[in-house]
């Protein structure tokens, strides 16, 4: 079995501007860095991210459907009580993130690298 490959991130990421880079229905977001952003309680469907970094981002209590994260890094994020349905993580690295009580119904992790939360 082949080991997953690390995501390919662009050398430069634009800082997130929520008026432009919100994770909302049908959004397509590329080459953006989210640092300390809160998507807690968000309800979103059919969005895509590619080549993004999520650092210290809160997804707690969010409901996400039919969406995809690709070639992205999700570091020290809070996914507690997240309800994800038909969500794909394709060639992503997830590390140090909290997943307590989260649900990933019919979701796909393809080529995803994971490391546990230290605490």
PDB file of C-alpha atoms in Angstrom, residues 8-116:
ATOM      1  CA  UNK A   8       1.027  20.610  -2.481  1.00  0.00           C
ATOM      2  CA  UNK A   9       0.621  24.115  -1.076  1.00  0.00           C
ATOM      3  CA  UNK A  10       1.489  27.182  -3.112  1.00  0.00           C
ATOM      4  CA  UNK A  11       4.596  29.062  -1.968  1.00  0.00           C
ATOM      5  CA  UNK A  12       2.460  32.105  -1.161  1.00  0.00           C
ATOM      6  CA  UNK A  13      -0.985  32.123   0.450  1.00  0.00           C
ATOM      7  CA  UNK A  14      -3.241  35.150   0.746  1.00  0.00           C
ATOM      8  CA  UNK A  15      -4.507  35.965   4.256  1.00  0.00           C
ATOM      9  CA  UNK A  16      -8.202  35.106   4.570  1.00  0.00           C
ATOM     10  CA  UNK A  17     -10.705  37.915   4.174  1.00  0.00           C
ATOM     11  CA  UNK A  18     -14.085  36.580   5.290  1.00  0.00           C
ATOM     12  CA  UNK A  19     -16.037  38.885   3.001  1.00  0.00           C
ATOM     13  CA  UNK A  20     -14.256  37.109   0.131  1.00  0.00           C
ATOM     14  CA  UNK A  21     -13.167  33.742   1.556  1.00  0.00           C
ATOM     15  CA  UNK A  22     -16.089  32.587   3.693  1.00  0.00           C
ATOM     16  CA  UNK A  23     -16.867  28.882   3.593  1.00  0.00           C
ATOM     17  CA  UNK A  24     -20.441  29.192   2.401  1.00  0.00           C
ATOM     18  CA  UNK A  25     -22.690  27.394  -0.057  1.00  0.00           C
ATOM     19  CA  UNK A  26     -21.058  26.842  -3.457  1.00  0.00           C
ATOM     20  CA  UNK A  27     -17.879  28.802  -2.591  1.00  0.00           C
ATOM     21  CA  UNK A  28     -14.576  27.953  -4.271  1.00  0.00           C
ATOM     22  CA  UNK A  29     -11.554  29.105  -2.260  1.00  0.00           C
ATOM     23  CA  UNK A  30      -7.949  28.697  -3.422  1.00  0.00           C
ATOM     24  CA  UNK A  31      -4.532  29.633  -1.954  1.00  0.00           C
ATOM     25  CA  UNK A  32      -5.824  31.187   1.283  1.00  0.00           C
ATOM     26  CA  UNK A  33      -4.438  31.045   4.846  1.00  0.00           C
ATOM     27  CA  UNK A  34      -7.012  30.995   7.643  1.00  0.00           C
ATOM     28  CA  UNK A  35      -5.444  31.673  11.044  1.00  0.00           C
ATOM     29  CA  UNK A  36      -7.621  31.672  14.165  1.00  0.00           C
ATOM     30  CA  UNK A  37     -10.782  32.005  12.074  1.00  0.00           C
ATOM     31  CA  UNK A  38     -14.070  30.768  13.499  1.00  0.00           C
ATOM     32  CA  UNK A  39     -16.520  28.790  11.416  1.00  0.00           C
ATOM     33  CA  UNK A  40     -18.204  27.527  14.597  1.00  0.00           C
ATOM     34  CA  UNK A  41     -21.872  26.788  13.982  1.00  0.00           C
ATOM     35  CA  UNK A  42     -21.655  27.480  10.241  1.00  0.00           C
ATOM     36  CA  UNK A  43     -23.995  25.577   7.929  1.00  0.00           C
ATOM     37  CA  UNK A  44     -22.460  25.223   4.459  1.00  0.00           C
ATOM     38  CA  UNK A  45     -22.919  22.997   1.448  1.00  0.00           C
ATOM     39  CA  UNK A  46     -20.977  22.273  -1.731  1.00  0.00           C
ATOM     40  CA  UNK A  47     -17.916  24.434  -1.104  1.00  0.00           C
ATOM     41  CA  UNK A  48     -14.379  23.572  -2.236  1.00  0.00           C
ATOM     42  CA  UNK A  49     -10.993  24.589  -0.904  1.00  0.00           C
ATOM     43  CA  UNK A  50      -7.718  23.945  -2.672  1.00  0.00           C
ATOM     44  CA  UNK A  51      -4.189  24.753  -1.563  1.00  0.00           C
ATOM     45  CA  UNK A  52      -5.305  26.353   1.717  1.00  0.00           C
ATOM     46  CA  UNK A  53      -3.918  26.395   5.253  1.00  0.00           C
ATOM     47  CA  UNK A  54      -6.246  26.267   8.273  1.00  0.00           C
ATOM     48  CA  UNK A  55      -4.381  27.009  11.503  1.00  0.00           C
ATOM     49  CA  UNK A  56      -6.197  27.206  14.827  1.00  0.00           C
ATOM     50  CA  UNK A  57      -9.551  27.352  13.012  1.00  0.00           C
ATOM     51  CA  UNK A  58     -12.791  26.497  14.836  1.00  0.00           C
ATOM     52  CA  UNK A  59     -15.313  24.287  13.043  1.00  0.00           C
ATOM     53  CA  UNK A  60     -17.020  23.262  16.301  1.00  0.00           C
ATOM     54  CA  UNK A  61     -20.748  22.696  15.959  1.00  0.00           C
ATOM     55  CA  UNK A  62     -20.669  23.380  12.205  1.00  0.00           C
ATOM     56  CA  UNK A  63     -22.687  21.398   9.654  1.00  0.00           C
ATOM     57  CA  UNK A  64     -20.870  20.818   6.363  1.00  0.00           C
ATOM     58  CA  UNK A  65     -22.313  18.837   3.446  1.00  0.00           C
ATOM     59  CA  UNK A  66     -21.054  17.734   0.040  1.00  0.00           C
ATOM     60  CA  UNK A  67     -17.828  19.744   0.256  1.00  0.00           C
ATOM     61  CA  UNK A  68     -14.159  19.124  -0.446  1.00  0.00           C
ATOM     62  CA  UNK A  69     -10.823  20.133   1.042  1.00  0.00           C
ATOM     63  CA  UNK A  70      -7.924  19.338  -1.303  1.00  0.00           C
ATOM     64  CA  UNK A  71      -4.180  19.926  -1.048  1.00  0.00           C
ATOM     65  CA  UNK A  72      -4.789  21.678   2.275  1.00  0.00           C
ATOM     66  CA  UNK A  73      -3.237  21.697   5.742  1.00  0.00           C
ATOM     67  CA  UNK A  74      -5.520  21.650   8.788  1.00  0.00           C
ATOM     68  CA  UNK A  75      -3.365  22.269  11.860  1.00  0.00           C
ATOM     69  CA  UNK A  76      -4.636  22.535  15.465  1.00  0.00           C
ATOM     70  CA  UNK A  77      -8.233  22.960  14.321  1.00  0.00           C
ATOM     71  CA  UNK A  78     -11.288  22.341  16.505  1.00  0.00           C
ATOM     72  CA  UNK A  79     -13.729  19.915  14.859  1.00  0.00           C
ATOM     73  CA  UNK A  80     -15.604  19.136  18.115  1.00  0.00           C
ATOM     74  CA  UNK A  81     -19.273  18.345  17.442  1.00  0.00           C
ATOM     75  CA  UNK A  82     -18.812  18.991  13.691  1.00  0.00           C
ATOM     76  CA  UNK A  83     -21.429  17.245  11.565  1.00  0.00           C
ATOM     77  CA  UNK A  84     -19.837  16.490   8.187  1.00  0.00           C
ATOM     78  CA  UNK A  85     -21.751  14.592   5.535  1.00  0.00           C
ATOM     79  CA  UNK A  86     -20.308  13.608   2.146  1.00  0.00           C
ATOM     80  CA  UNK A  87     -17.168  15.664   2.789  1.00  0.00           C
ATOM     81  CA  UNK A  88     -13.869  14.744   1.119  1.00  0.00           C
ATOM     82  CA  UNK A  89     -10.360  15.424   2.365  1.00  0.00           C
ATOM     83  CA  UNK A  90      -8.109  14.780  -0.625  1.00  0.00           C
ATOM     84  CA  UNK A  91      -4.349  14.915  -0.130  1.00  0.00           C
ATOM     85  CA  UNK A  92      -4.651  16.908   3.095  1.00  0.00           C
ATOM     86  CA  UNK A  93      -2.548  16.948   6.254  1.00  0.00           C
ATOM     87  CA  UNK A  94      -4.499  17.063   9.518  1.00  0.00           C
ATOM     88  CA  UNK A  95      -2.494  17.453  12.719  1.00  0.00           C
ATOM     89  CA  UNK A  96      -3.047  18.359  16.340  1.00  0.00           C
ATOM     90  CA  UNK A  97      -6.767  18.804  15.764  1.00  0.00           C
ATOM     91  CA  UNK A  98      -9.604  18.073  18.174  1.00  0.00           C
ATOM     92  CA  UNK A  99     -12.350  15.781  16.813  1.00  0.00           C
ATOM     93  CA  UNK A 100     -14.339  14.999  19.987  1.00  0.00           C
ATOM     94  CA  UNK A 101     -17.949  14.193  19.127  1.00  0.00           C
ATOM     95  CA  UNK A 102     -17.532  14.944  15.441  1.00  0.00           C
ATOM     96  CA  UNK A 103     -19.350  12.908  12.801  1.00  0.00           C
ATOM     97  CA  UNK A 104     -18.038  12.320   9.263  1.00  0.00           C
ATOM     98  CA  UNK A 105     -20.977  10.450   7.694  1.00  0.00           C
ATOM     99  CA  UNK A 106     -20.277   9.130   4.174  1.00  0.00           C
ATOM    100  CA  UNK A 107     -17.071  11.173   4.072  1.00  0.00           C
ATOM    101  CA  UNK A 108     -13.829  10.274   2.299  1.00  0.00           C
ATOM    102  CA  UNK A 109     -10.228  10.660   3.431  1.00  0.00           C
ATOM    103  CA  UNK A 110      -8.109  10.019   0.340  1.00  0.00           C
ATOM    104  CA  UNK A 111      -4.356  10.460   0.684  1.00  0.00           C
ATOM    105  CA  UNK A 112      -4.871  12.236   4.016  1.00  0.00           C
ATOM    106  CA  UNK A 113      -2.017  12.406   6.529  1.00  0.00           C
ATOM    107  CA  UNK A 114      -3.134  12.575  10.166  1.00  0.00           C
ATOM    108  CA  UNK A 115      -1.378  13.160  13.471  1.00  0.00           C
ATOM    109  CA  UNK A 116      -3.230  13.090  16.811  1.00  0.00           C
TER     110      UNK A 116
END
